[in-house]
């Protein structure tokens, strides 16, 4: 890195030495922005890098709630309002016991560039809690969501900050959060959350959007090599929202998904997951809230709590679980097994060494900021529909999602070419996302 970028990175580490995943996300972006920073001196002159790594605002709050035994529990809630240069803060809420301020800063930082790439007017934010929804009753989750909103409601709004789902926050949680917001504010019909149920203002195709969008992005990458998804063998990690709908779109396009996972282990189904099996998985995960191991028992396939799906031979790999889930050895195994394309449904699922291996081997590698932008894109479309007080059909939303994913691919590809590394989607996506936000920051003056 040049000395300017390096000094910005060193300050980030010095200020918050414990926030490792945030450092990782910042380092990747700074390294890839270098050609743009060198080409356009205005970014250094306007201290854009120093400003863009610092969240505009972070809210941290206490969330007391009632356990099923009637005892008071306490968790920590956060909202990181990272950058609002091009639109109100926009990004999901994560409920997972590992959530820290540093994790939400990494996710909020990534969201700035992702949201910019969608072409819609959305800034970057992220929030959540160290609350663990696993094993909790519906009543406990409802109590937590109500108490979380009891503080969050004063910081969000359709023109301020619009949260949505992420790990541990799906339709059930958004429903409870929205109900609490409505009760607290006597305000219905404005778009304060996305991912709402279609009965109360949600957009069709929002649940499917991240997974579908990831596969649309992979399709675009494959097209550059005159390939498509038909007949491809696919490994997917995770079995939550993103993994389920990535699998569904693979089935739609004639590909064969042979692996899925959760945080306990992974299944290998060599015959492939068909629509019926996928419907069974959706019921298992979204209704019964069970473990993927039950799939192996029910369909008599193999299950392992060691290793990962990345040891299998596949044409396409879709990490759709969580950050840093693909290490260097797994990336090497994928490349050695002739993987054609990797599309990140999750945020930052590949460690830096894995990314380097993918880039060096010249496989098609679609980073999360581009490949998983379909979710937030349809969130943007939900906001648009709510503003119009109107609904689009499923087909209309899906067509718009598809077009947005094609545009994101074209923009990342074109930018990689412009900056001298054609086909490096990491560089292309980071620079394309950055330029728009950085220019908006400059136009609005240094205090904005
Ligand atoms: P879900 O909560 O629906 O599913 C998460 C899945 O990942 C589960 O199978 C979960 O297993 C697994 N998982 C979570 N944490 C870990 C871990 N530490 N180790 C191994 N497996 C883990 O979340 P989503 O599907 O919504 O999110 C998945 C990824 O996609 C995240 O990185 C998220 O940030 C990203 N994303 C989500 C978007 C959305 O619209 N929902 C949009 C863009 C990106 P288990 O049940 O055992 O915990
Ligand atoms: O990481 C992400 O892009 C999301 N969790 C979705 C954010 C959103 O506002 O829909």
GROMACS .gro file of C-alpha atoms and ligand atoms in nm:
model
  506
    1UNK     CA    1   0.000   0.000   0.000
    2UNK     CA    2   0.113   0.360  -0.049
    3UNK     CA    3   0.203   0.566   0.258
    4UNK     CA    4  -0.131   0.754   0.265
    5UNK     CA    5  -0.346   0.438   0.269
    6UNK     CA    6  -0.107   0.274   0.512
    7UNK     CA    7  -0.126   0.563   0.758
    8UNK     CA    8  -0.507   0.552   0.743
    9UNK     CA    9  -0.503   0.177   0.807
   10UNK     CA   10  -0.255   0.208   1.095
   11UNK     CA   11  -0.476   0.466   1.266
   12UNK     CA   12  -0.780   0.238   1.233
   13UNK     CA   13  -0.587  -0.041   1.407
   14UNK     CA   14  -0.442   0.189   1.674
   15UNK     CA   15  -0.779   0.339   1.764
   16UNK     CA   16  -0.963   0.008   1.803
   17UNK     CA   17  -0.701  -0.265   1.836
   18UNK     CA   18  -0.953  -0.539   1.917
   19UNK     CA   19  -1.173  -0.497   1.610
   20UNK     CA   20  -1.001  -0.758   1.391
   21UNK     CA   21  -1.277  -0.823   1.136
   22UNK     CA   22  -1.318  -0.447   1.087
   23UNK     CA   23  -0.943  -0.414   1.023
   24UNK     CA   24  -0.966  -0.700   0.771
   25UNK     CA   25  -1.252  -0.534   0.581
   26UNK     CA   26  -1.076  -0.195   0.579
   27UNK     CA   27  -0.742  -0.340   0.465
   28UNK     CA   28  -0.899  -0.519   0.168
   29UNK     CA   29  -1.077  -0.203   0.055
   30UNK     CA   30  -0.776   0.028   0.102
   31UNK     CA   31  -0.547  -0.209  -0.088
   32UNK     CA   32  -0.780  -0.229  -0.386
   33UNK     CA   33  -0.861   0.145  -0.392
   34UNK     CA   34  -0.497   0.237  -0.441
   35UNK     CA   35  -0.507   0.288  -0.821
   36UNK     CA   36  -0.809   0.521  -0.782
   37UNK     CA   37  -0.645   0.716  -0.498
   38UNK     CA   38  -0.334   0.762  -0.711
   39UNK     CA   39  -0.524   0.860  -1.023
   40UNK     CA   40  -0.744   1.120  -0.852
   41UNK     CA   41  -0.556   1.341  -0.598
   42UNK     CA   42  -0.886   1.498  -0.482
   43UNK     CA   43  -0.955   1.200  -0.254
   44UNK     CA   44  -0.638   1.254  -0.052
   45UNK     CA   45  -0.682   1.633  -0.058
   46UNK     CA   46  -1.032   1.594   0.086
   47UNK     CA   47  -0.923   1.334   0.347
   48UNK     CA   48  -1.178   1.090   0.204
   49UNK     CA   49  -1.007   0.777   0.334
   50UNK     CA   50  -0.974   0.915   0.689
   51UNK     CA   51  -1.344   1.006   0.681
   52UNK     CA   52  -1.480   0.693   0.516
   53UNK     CA   53  -1.333   0.453   0.774
   54UNK     CA   54  -1.493   0.646   1.063
   55UNK     CA   55  -1.865   0.577   1.126
   56UNK     CA   56  -2.080   0.890   1.133
   57UNK     CA   57  -2.248   0.763   1.449
   58UNK     CA   58  -2.265   0.449   1.666
   59UNK     CA   59  -2.552   0.386   1.904
   60UNK     CA   60  -2.511   0.126   2.176
   61UNK     CA   61  -2.788   0.040   2.418
   62UNK     CA   62  -2.911  -0.196   2.690
   63UNK     CA   63  -3.183  -0.447   2.597
   64UNK     CA   64  -3.354  -0.603   2.898
   65UNK     CA   65  -3.614  -0.873   2.817
   66UNK     CA   66  -3.808  -1.146   2.994
   67UNK     CA   67  -3.696  -1.511   2.974
   68UNK     CA   68  -3.952  -1.792   2.979
   69UNK     CA   69  -3.870  -1.855   3.345
   70UNK     CA   70  -3.983  -1.498   3.419
   71UNK     CA   71  -3.627  -1.381   3.489
   72UNK     CA   72  -3.491  -1.056   3.344
   73UNK     CA   73  -3.215  -1.105   3.085
   74UNK     CA   74  -2.987  -0.831   2.951
   75UNK     CA   75  -2.827  -0.805   2.606
   76UNK     CA   76  -2.648  -0.531   2.421
   77UNK     CA   77  -2.797  -0.362   2.114
   78UNK     CA   78  -2.618  -0.155   1.849
   79UNK     CA   79  -2.674   0.047   1.537
   80UNK     CA   80  -2.371   0.161   1.338
   81UNK     CA   81  -2.473   0.453   1.113
   82UNK     CA   82  -2.167   0.446   0.894
   83UNK     CA   83  -2.215   0.667   0.591
   84UNK     CA   84  -2.515   0.863   0.461
   85UNK     CA   85  -2.352   1.054   0.174
   86UNK     CA   86  -2.573   0.901  -0.097
   87UNK     CA   87  -2.887   0.816   0.102
   88UNK     CA   88  -3.023   0.721   0.444
   89UNK     CA   89  -2.832   0.453   0.635
   90UNK     CA   90  -2.943   0.109   0.512
   91UNK     CA   91  -2.840  -0.236   0.626
   92UNK     CA   92  -2.946  -0.538   0.825
   93UNK     CA   93  -2.968  -0.635   1.189
   94UNK     CA   94  -2.774  -0.940   1.310
   95UNK     CA   95  -2.878  -1.133   1.621
   96UNK     CA   96  -2.598  -1.374   1.711
   97UNK     CA   97  -2.404  -1.435   2.035
   98UNK     CA   98  -2.075  -1.336   1.864
   99UNK     CA   99  -2.196  -0.986   1.769
  100UNK     CA  100  -1.966  -0.702   1.880
  101UNK     CA  101  -1.929  -0.340   1.780
  102UNK     CA  102  -1.627  -0.437   1.567
  103UNK     CA  103  -1.827  -0.699   1.376
  104UNK     CA  104  -2.103  -0.448   1.302
  105UNK     CA  105  -1.844  -0.191   1.192
  106UNK     CA  106  -1.706  -0.442   0.940
  107UNK     CA  107  -2.056  -0.516   0.812
  108UNK     CA  108  -2.158  -0.148   0.805
  109UNK     CA  109  -1.837  -0.056   0.621
  110UNK     CA  110  -1.896  -0.322   0.353
  111UNK     CA  111  -2.255  -0.204   0.321
  112UNK     CA  112  -2.144   0.146   0.210
  113UNK     CA  113  -1.980   0.012  -0.108
  114UNK     CA  114  -2.241  -0.260  -0.170
  115UNK     CA  115  -2.530  -0.018  -0.148
  116UNK     CA  116  -2.353   0.228  -0.376
  117UNK     CA  117  -2.306  -0.050  -0.635
  118UNK     CA  118  -2.682  -0.118  -0.647
  119UNK     CA  119  -2.734   0.223  -0.806
  120UNK     CA  120  -3.009   0.301  -0.553
  121UNK     CA  121  -2.987   0.595  -0.308
  122UNK     CA  122  -2.887   0.409   0.009
  123UNK     CA  123  -2.611   0.484   0.260
  124UNK     CA  124  -2.441   0.219   0.473
  125UNK     CA  125  -2.535   0.094   0.819
  126UNK     CA  126  -2.564  -0.222   1.025
  127UNK     CA  127  -2.693  -0.316   1.367
  128UNK     CA  128  -2.786  -0.600   1.590
  129UNK     CA  129  -2.730  -0.764   1.921
  130UNK     CA  130  -2.541  -1.042   2.098
  131UNK     CA  131  -2.884  -1.198   2.166
  132UNK     CA  132  -2.892  -1.566   2.063
  133UNK     CA  133  -3.228  -1.660   1.908
  134UNK     CA  134  -3.130  -2.029   1.897
  135UNK     CA  135  -3.339  -2.241   2.133
  136UNK     CA  136  -3.556  -1.946   2.240
  137UNK     CA  137  -3.934  -1.964   2.236
  138UNK     CA  138  -4.137  -1.737   2.006
  139UNK     CA  139  -4.247  -1.545   2.316
  140UNK     CA  140  -3.884  -1.486   2.421
  141UNK     CA  141  -3.790  -1.367   2.071
  142UNK     CA  142  -4.094  -1.137   2.073
  143UNK     CA  143  -4.001  -0.996   2.413
  144UNK     CA  144  -3.644  -0.934   2.294
  145UNK     CA  145  -3.754  -0.769   1.967
  146UNK     CA  146  -4.000  -0.538   2.147
  147UNK     CA  147  -3.739  -0.428   2.395
  148UNK     CA  148  -3.475  -0.385   2.123
  149UNK     CA  149  -3.713  -0.154   1.934
  150UNK     CA  150  -3.799   0.035   2.253
  151UNK     CA  151  -3.461   0.205   2.213
  152UNK     CA  152  -3.391   0.171   1.839
  153UNK     CA  153  -3.713   0.344   1.727
  154UNK     CA  154  -3.583   0.691   1.819
  155UNK     CA  155  -3.280   0.653   1.588
  156UNK     CA  156  -3.445   0.520   1.269
  157UNK     CA  157  -3.694   0.644   1.009
  158UNK     CA  158  -3.769   0.629   0.638
  159UNK     CA  159  -3.538   0.926   0.568
  160UNK     CA  160  -3.285   0.846   0.843
  161UNK     CA  161  -3.202   0.477   0.873
  162UNK     CA  162  -3.390   0.168   0.750
  163UNK     CA  163  -3.282  -0.164   0.909
  164UNK     CA  164  -3.361  -0.510   0.767
  165UNK     CA  165  -3.264  -0.874   0.837
  166UNK     CA  166  -2.930  -1.054   0.853
  167UNK     CA  167  -2.812  -1.361   1.048
  168UNK     CA  168  -3.074  -1.449   1.310
  169UNK     CA  169  -3.319  -1.186   1.186
  170UNK     CA  170  -3.578  -1.310   0.936
  171UNK     CA  171  -3.948  -1.254   0.872
  172UNK     CA  172  -4.053  -1.346   1.226
  173UNK     CA  173  -3.818  -1.095   1.389
  174UNK     CA  174  -3.895  -0.816   1.140
  175UNK     CA  175  -4.267  -0.868   1.215
  176UNK     CA  176  -4.217  -0.827   1.591
  177UNK     CA  177  -3.986  -0.528   1.539
  178UNK     CA  178  -4.232  -0.360   1.303
  179UNK     CA  179  -4.524  -0.421   1.539
  180UNK     CA  180  -4.331  -0.261   1.824
  181UNK     CA  181  -4.229   0.038   1.609
  182UNK     CA  182  -4.588   0.095   1.500
  183UNK     CA  183  -4.717   0.078   1.857
  184UNK     CA  184  -4.449   0.316   1.985
  185UNK     CA  185  -4.484   0.578   1.714
  186UNK     CA  186  -4.846   0.546   1.595
  187UNK     CA  187  -4.689   0.548   1.250
  188UNK     CA  188  -4.789   0.298   0.983
  189UNK     CA  189  -4.713   0.295   0.615
  190UNK     CA  190  -4.374   0.461   0.619
  191UNK     CA  191  -4.082   0.241   0.532
  192UNK     CA  192  -3.887   0.211   0.854
  193UNK     CA  193  -3.785  -0.153   0.806
  194UNK     CA  194  -3.754  -0.373   0.497
  195UNK     CA  195  -3.808  -0.746   0.475
  196UNK     CA  196  -4.160  -0.692   0.609
  197UNK     CA  197  -4.430  -0.951   0.542
  198UNK     CA  198  -4.629  -0.887   0.223
  199UNK     CA  199  -4.946  -0.846   0.432
  200UNK     CA  200  -4.811  -0.527   0.592
  201UNK     CA  201  -4.600  -0.356   0.327
  202UNK     CA  202  -4.324  -0.603   0.241
  203UNK     CA  203  -4.205  -0.657  -0.114
  204UNK     CA  204  -4.252  -0.980  -0.299
  205UNK     CA  205  -3.916  -1.151  -0.371
  206UNK     CA  206  -3.736  -0.982  -0.076
  207UNK     CA  207  -3.691  -1.319   0.104
  208UNK     CA  208  -3.552  -1.475  -0.214
  209UNK     CA  209  -3.348  -1.173  -0.326
  210UNK     CA  210  -3.003  -1.233  -0.176
  211UNK     CA  211  -2.982  -1.597  -0.281
  212UNK     CA  212  -3.134  -1.539  -0.626
  213UNK     CA  213  -2.914  -1.234  -0.678
  214UNK     CA  214  -2.600  -1.428  -0.590
  215UNK     CA  215  -2.679  -1.688  -0.855
  216UNK     CA  216  -2.769  -1.416  -1.110
  217UNK     CA  217  -2.428  -1.262  -1.042
  218UNK     CA  218  -2.252  -1.597  -1.088
  219UNK     CA  219  -2.442  -1.647  -1.415
  220UNK     CA  220  -2.308  -1.313  -1.539
  221UNK     CA  221  -1.952  -1.412  -1.446
  222UNK     CA  222  -1.996  -1.748  -1.623
  223UNK     CA  223  -2.124  -1.570  -1.935
  224UNK     CA  224  -1.787  -1.396  -1.972
  225UNK     CA  225  -1.649  -1.747  -2.035
  226UNK     CA  226  -1.944  -1.855  -2.250
  227UNK     CA  227  -2.071  -2.083  -1.974
  228UNK     CA  228  -2.399  -2.106  -1.783
  229UNK     CA  229  -2.542  -2.274  -1.471
  230UNK     CA  230  -2.708  -2.564  -1.650
  231UNK     CA  231  -2.569  -2.898  -1.536
  232UNK     CA  232  -2.318  -2.741  -1.297
  233UNK     CA  233  -2.242  -2.907  -0.964
  234UNK     CA  234  -2.276  -2.657  -0.679
  235UNK     CA  235  -2.170  -2.658  -0.314
  236UNK     CA  236  -2.345  -2.416  -0.080
  237UNK     CA  237  -2.263  -2.341   0.283
  238UNK     CA  238  -2.523  -2.235   0.538
  239UNK     CA  239  -2.887  -2.339   0.524
  240UNK     CA  240  -3.052  -2.013   0.625
  241UNK     CA  241  -3.220  -1.746   0.415
  242UNK     CA  242  -2.942  -1.687   0.163
  243UNK     CA  243  -2.843  -2.054   0.123
  244UNK     CA  244  -3.204  -2.172   0.075
  245UNK     CA  245  -3.283  -1.930  -0.205
  246UNK     CA  246  -2.943  -1.966  -0.373
  247UNK     CA  247  -3.022  -2.338  -0.385
  248UNK     CA  248  -3.369  -2.266  -0.525
  249UNK     CA  249  -3.230  -2.051  -0.808
  250UNK     CA  250  -2.968  -2.317  -0.888
  251UNK     CA  251  -3.250  -2.571  -0.923
  252UNK     CA  252  -3.445  -2.327  -1.146
  253UNK     CA  253  -3.141  -2.297  -1.374
  254UNK     CA  254  -3.075  -2.671  -1.397
  255UNK     CA  255  -2.774  -2.689  -1.164
  256UNK     CA  256  -2.724  -2.959  -0.902
  257UNK     CA  257  -2.666  -2.850  -0.538
  258UNK     CA  258  -2.494  -3.133  -0.351
  259UNK     CA  259  -2.402  -2.976  -0.015
  260UNK     CA  260  -2.542  -2.748   0.256
  261UNK     CA  261  -2.431  -2.679   0.613
  262UNK     CA  262  -2.505  -2.512   0.945
  263UNK     CA  263  -2.277  -2.418   1.232
  264UNK     CA  264  -2.280  -2.781   1.356
  265UNK     CA  265  -2.183  -2.962   1.033
  266UNK     CA  266  -2.257  -3.028   0.664
  267UNK     CA  267  -2.444  -3.273   0.447
  268UNK     CA  268  -2.339  -3.427   0.117
  269UNK     CA  269  -2.622  -3.538  -0.110
  270UNK     CA  270  -2.459  -3.665  -0.433
  271UNK     CA  271  -2.799  -3.701  -0.606
  272UNK     CA  272  -2.861  -3.331  -0.555
  273UNK     CA  273  -3.122  -3.131  -0.366
  274UNK     CA  274  -3.444  -3.114  -0.566
  275UNK     CA  275  -3.752  -2.897  -0.504
  276UNK     CA  276  -3.912  -3.146  -0.268
  277UNK     CA  277  -3.599  -3.182  -0.058
  278UNK     CA  278  -3.561  -2.805  -0.052
  279UNK     CA  279  -3.920  -2.764   0.070
  280UNK     CA  280  -3.835  -3.009   0.349
  281UNK     CA  281  -3.525  -2.800   0.438
  282UNK     CA  282  -3.729  -2.478   0.448
  283UNK     CA  283  -3.974  -2.640   0.689
  284UNK     CA  284  -3.686  -2.777   0.899
  285UNK     CA  285  -3.505  -2.443   0.921
  286UNK     CA  286  -3.782  -2.182   0.912
  287UNK     CA  287  -4.061  -2.358   1.103
  288UNK     CA  288  -3.916  -2.636   1.318
  289UNK     CA  289  -3.584  -2.449   1.354
  290UNK     CA  290  -3.393  -2.779   1.353
  291UNK     CA  291  -3.039  -2.882   1.253
  292UNK     CA  292  -2.914  -2.980   0.905
  293UNK     CA  293  -2.805  -3.316   1.049
  294UNK     CA  294  -3.174  -3.415   1.039
  295UNK     CA  295  -3.162  -3.389   0.657
  296UNK     CA  296  -2.892  -3.657   0.648
  297UNK     CA  297  -3.099  -3.883   0.874
  298UNK     CA  298  -3.422  -3.824   0.677
  299UNK     CA  299  -3.276  -3.864   0.326
  300UNK     CA  300  -3.007  -4.115   0.419
  301UNK     CA  301  -2.705  -3.917   0.301
  302UNK     CA  302  -2.373  -3.843   0.471
  303UNK     CA  303  -2.326  -3.582   0.743
  304UNK     CA  304  -2.004  -3.459   0.897
  305UNK     CA  305  -1.929  -3.227   1.184
  306UNK     CA  306  -1.566  -3.195   1.064
  307UNK     CA  307  -1.441  -3.011   0.757
  308UNK     CA  308  -1.667  -2.830   0.514
  309UNK     CA  309  -1.840  -2.865   0.175
  310UNK     CA  310  -1.532  -2.704   0.015
  311UNK     CA  311  -1.353  -3.040   0.013
  312UNK     CA  312  -1.599  -3.171  -0.250
  313UNK     CA  313  -1.541  -3.145  -0.622
  314UNK     CA  314  -1.774  -2.880  -0.764
  315UNK     CA  315  -1.801  -2.630  -1.050
  316UNK     CA  316  -1.952  -2.350  -0.842
  317UNK     CA  317  -1.902  -2.271  -0.472
  318UNK     CA  318  -2.145  -2.042  -0.291
  319UNK     CA  319  -2.040  -1.958   0.067
  320UNK     CA  320  -2.368  -1.837   0.223
  321UNK     CA  321  -2.312  -1.875   0.600
  322UNK     CA  322  -2.081  -1.624   0.768
  323UNK     CA  323  -1.751  -1.433   0.767
  324UNK     CA  324  -1.415  -1.612   0.735
  325UNK     CA  325  -1.569  -1.952   0.668
  326UNK     CA  326  -1.338  -2.035   0.372
  327UNK     CA  327  -0.971  -2.055   0.468
  328UNK     CA  328  -0.660  -2.079   0.248
  329UNK     CA  329  -0.648  -2.460   0.247
  330UNK     CA  330  -1.015  -2.484   0.151
  331UNK     CA  331  -0.967  -2.229  -0.128
  332UNK     CA  332  -0.674  -2.433  -0.256
  333UNK     CA  333  -0.882  -2.751  -0.245
  334UNK     CA  334  -1.156  -2.582  -0.450
  335UNK     CA  335  -0.905  -2.460  -0.708
  336UNK     CA  336  -0.730  -2.799  -0.721
  337UNK     CA  337  -1.072  -2.952  -0.786
  338UNK     CA  338  -1.118  -2.717  -1.085
  339UNK     CA  339  -1.385  -2.490  -0.942
  340UNK     CA  340  -1.500  -2.244  -1.211
  341UNK     CA  341  -1.668  -1.979  -0.999
  342UNK     CA  342  -1.705  -1.870  -0.637
  343UNK     CA  343  -1.995  -1.636  -0.551
  344UNK     CA  344  -2.015  -1.491  -0.203
  345UNK     CA  345  -2.371  -1.498  -0.070
  346UNK     CA  346  -2.233  -1.420   0.275
  347UNK     CA  347  -2.041  -1.109   0.381
  348UNK     CA  348  -1.662  -1.157   0.376
  349UNK     CA  349  -1.679  -1.540   0.390
  350UNK     CA  350  -1.328  -1.585   0.245
  351UNK     CA  351  -1.014  -1.505   0.447
  352UNK     CA  352  -0.757  -1.282   0.267
  353UNK     CA  353  -0.535  -1.581   0.182
  354UNK     CA  354  -0.831  -1.757   0.016
  355UNK     CA  355  -0.910  -1.445  -0.191
  356UNK     CA  356  -0.548  -1.429  -0.304
  357UNK     CA  357  -0.560  -1.792  -0.414
  358UNK     CA  358  -0.879  -1.733  -0.614
  359UNK     CA  359  -0.740  -1.419  -0.779
  360UNK     CA  360  -0.407  -1.580  -0.865
  361UNK     CA  361  -0.569  -1.888  -1.012
  362UNK     CA  362  -0.791  -1.661  -1.230
  363UNK     CA  363  -1.111  -1.844  -1.144
  364UNK     CA  364  -1.428  -1.632  -1.145
  365UNK     CA  365  -1.450  -1.484  -0.795
  366UNK     CA  366  -1.749  -1.265  -0.706
  367UNK     CA  367  -1.697  -1.079  -0.377
  368UNK     CA  368  -1.994  -1.032  -0.142
  369UNK     CA  369  -2.022  -0.657  -0.192
  370UNK     CA  370  -2.123  -0.730  -0.551
  371UNK     CA  371  -2.255  -1.087  -0.546
  372UNK     CA  372  -2.488  -1.060  -0.243
  373UNK     CA  373  -2.617  -0.709  -0.318
  374UNK     CA  374  -2.951  -0.850  -0.438
  375UNK     CA  375  -3.096  -0.851  -0.086
  376UNK     CA  376  -3.039  -0.485  -0.017
  377UNK     CA  377  -3.141  -0.405  -0.376
  378UNK     CA  378  -3.488  -0.549  -0.323
  379UNK     CA  379  -3.493  -0.370   0.013
  380UNK     CA  380  -3.444  -0.053  -0.193
  381UNK     CA  381  -3.731  -0.164  -0.418
  382UNK     CA  382  -3.945  -0.224  -0.107
  383UNK     CA  383  -3.873   0.136  -0.002
  384UNK     CA  384  -3.972   0.258  -0.348
  385UNK     CA  385  -4.300   0.062  -0.341
  386UNK     CA  386  -4.383   0.187   0.010
  387UNK     CA  387  -4.321   0.548  -0.100
  388UNK     CA  388  -4.559   0.500  -0.391
  389UNK     CA  389  -4.810   0.317  -0.166
  390UNK     CA  390  -4.823   0.050  -0.433
  391UNK     CA  391  -4.706  -0.307  -0.495
  392UNK     CA  392  -4.525  -0.459  -0.788
  393UNK     CA  393  -4.589  -0.816  -0.899
  394UNK     CA  394  -4.343  -1.092  -0.826
  395UNK     CA  395  -4.233  -1.092  -1.187
  396UNK     CA  396  -4.177  -0.717  -1.190
  397UNK     CA  397  -3.959  -0.723  -0.876
  398UNK     CA  398  -3.762  -1.025  -0.996
  399UNK     CA  399  -3.697  -0.859  -1.335
  400UNK     CA  400  -3.572  -0.545  -1.161
  401UNK     CA  401  -3.350  -0.753  -0.930
  402UNK     CA  402  -3.208  -0.938  -1.230
  403UNK     CA  403  -3.137  -0.610  -1.408
  404UNK     CA  404  -2.967  -0.462  -1.101
  405UNK     CA  405  -2.743  -0.771  -1.067
  406UNK     CA  406  -2.650  -0.748  -1.436
  407UNK     CA  407  -2.567  -0.379  -1.390
  408UNK     CA  408  -2.355  -0.448  -1.081
  409UNK     CA  409  -2.164  -0.714  -1.271
  410UNK     CA  410  -2.112  -0.485  -1.570
  411UNK     CA  411  -1.997  -0.200  -1.349
  412UNK     CA  412  -1.750  -0.413  -1.148
  413UNK     CA  413  -1.619  -0.575  -1.468
  414UNK     CA  414  -1.581  -0.247  -1.656
  415UNK     CA  415  -1.412  -0.079  -1.359
  416UNK     CA  416  -1.165  -0.368  -1.321
  417UNK     CA  417  -1.075  -0.322  -1.687
  418UNK     CA  418  -1.042   0.056  -1.652
  419UNK     CA  419  -0.803   0.016  -1.363
  420UNK     CA  420  -0.585  -0.239  -1.539
  421UNK     CA  421  -0.689  -0.572  -1.385
  422UNK     CA  422  -0.970  -0.705  -1.604
  423UNK     CA  423  -1.185  -0.967  -1.433
  424UNK     CA  424  -1.066  -0.879  -1.080
  425UNK     CA  425  -1.412  -0.821  -0.935
  426UNK     CA  426  -1.273  -0.732  -0.590
  427UNK     CA  427  -1.091  -0.433  -0.732
  428UNK     CA  428  -1.374  -0.348  -0.971
  429UNK     CA  429  -1.650  -0.363  -0.709
  430UNK     CA  430  -1.456  -0.174  -0.443
  431UNK     CA  431  -1.352   0.108  -0.675
  432UNK     CA  432  -1.691   0.139  -0.846
  433UNK     CA  433  -1.871   0.148  -0.510
  434UNK     CA  434  -1.619   0.392  -0.363
  435UNK     CA  435  -1.610   0.654  -0.641
  436UNK     CA  436  -1.978   0.742  -0.614
  437UNK     CA  437  -1.974   0.776  -0.234
  438UNK     CA  438  -1.643   0.966  -0.229
  439UNK     CA  439  -1.760   1.215  -0.492
  440UNK     CA  440  -2.089   1.268  -0.307
  441UNK     CA  441  -1.890   1.336   0.012
  442UNK     CA  442  -1.673   1.593  -0.165
  443UNK     CA  443  -1.971   1.769  -0.322
  444UNK     CA  444  -2.138   1.800   0.020
  445UNK     CA  445  -1.837   1.960   0.192
  446UNK     CA  446  -1.610   1.832   0.465
  447UNK     CA  447  -1.855   1.854   0.756
  448UNK     CA  448  -2.126   1.657   0.577
  449LIG     P1  449  -2.956  -1.694   0.854
  449LIG     O1  450  -2.956  -1.666   0.997
  449LIG     O2  451  -3.084  -1.715   0.783
  449LIG     O3  452  -2.865  -1.821   0.822
  449LIG     C1  453  -2.732  -1.824   0.859
  449LIG     C2  454  -2.673  -1.959   0.824
  449LIG     O4  455  -2.532  -1.955   0.843
  449LIG     C3  456  -2.724  -2.070   0.913
  449LIG     O5  457  -2.724  -2.191   0.843
  449LIG     C4  458  -2.620  -2.070   1.025
  449LIG     O6  459  -2.611  -2.194   1.096
  449LIG     C5  460  -2.494  -2.044   0.947
  449LIG     N1  461  -2.396  -1.978   1.038
  449LIG     C6  462  -2.414  -1.864   1.107
  449LIG     N2  463  -2.307  -1.835   1.183
  449LIG     C7  464  -2.221  -1.936   1.159
  449LIG     C8  465  -2.092  -1.964   1.208
  449LIG     N3  466  -2.031  -1.884   1.296
  449LIG     N4  467  -2.032  -2.078   1.161
  449LIG     C9  468  -2.095  -2.159   1.072
  449LIG     N5  469  -2.217  -2.137   1.024
  449LIG    C10  470  -2.279  -2.027   1.066
  449LIG     O7  471  -2.875  -1.573   0.787
  449LIG     P2  472  -2.868  -1.528   0.636
  449LIG     O8  473  -2.886  -1.644   0.546
  449LIG     O9  474  -2.958  -1.412   0.620
  449LIG    O10  475  -2.719  -1.474   0.626
  449LIG    C11  476  -2.610  -1.554   0.581
  449LIG    C12  477  -2.498  -1.463   0.533
  449LIG    O11  478  -2.545  -1.381   0.425
  449LIG    C13  479  -2.443  -1.365   0.636
  449LIG    O12  480  -2.305  -1.346   0.612
  449LIG    C14  481  -2.517  -1.236   0.604
  449LIG    O13  482  -2.446  -1.123   0.650
  449LIG    C15  483  -2.520  -1.245   0.453
  449LIG     N6  484  -2.621  -1.164   0.385
  449LIG    C16  485  -2.753  -1.175   0.417
  449LIG    C17  486  -2.845  -1.098   0.350
  449LIG    C18  487  -2.991  -1.111   0.375
  449LIG    O14  488  -3.068  -1.047   0.304
  449LIG     N7  489  -3.036  -1.191   0.471
  449LIG    C19  490  -2.805  -1.002   0.246
  449LIG    C20  491  -2.664  -1.006   0.214
  449LIG    C21  492  -2.578  -1.083   0.284
  449LIG     P3  493  -2.674  -2.205   1.243
  449LIG    O15  494  -2.822  -2.204   1.222
  449LIG    O16  495  -2.619  -2.332   1.296
  449LIG    O17  496  -2.625  -2.084   1.318
  450LIG     O1  497  -2.580  -0.769   0.423
  450LIG     C1  498  -2.683  -0.725   0.368
  450LIG     O2  499  -2.679  -0.666   0.260
  450LIG     C2  500  -2.812  -0.745   0.436
  450LIG     N1  501  -2.815  -0.809   0.541
  450LIG     C3  502  -2.937  -0.687   0.379
  450LIG     C4  503  -2.951  -0.542   0.414
  450LIG     C5  504  -3.083  -0.478   0.378
  450LIG     O3  505  -3.100  -0.363   0.420
  450LIG     O4  506  -3.166  -0.537   0.311
   0.00000   0.00000   0.00000
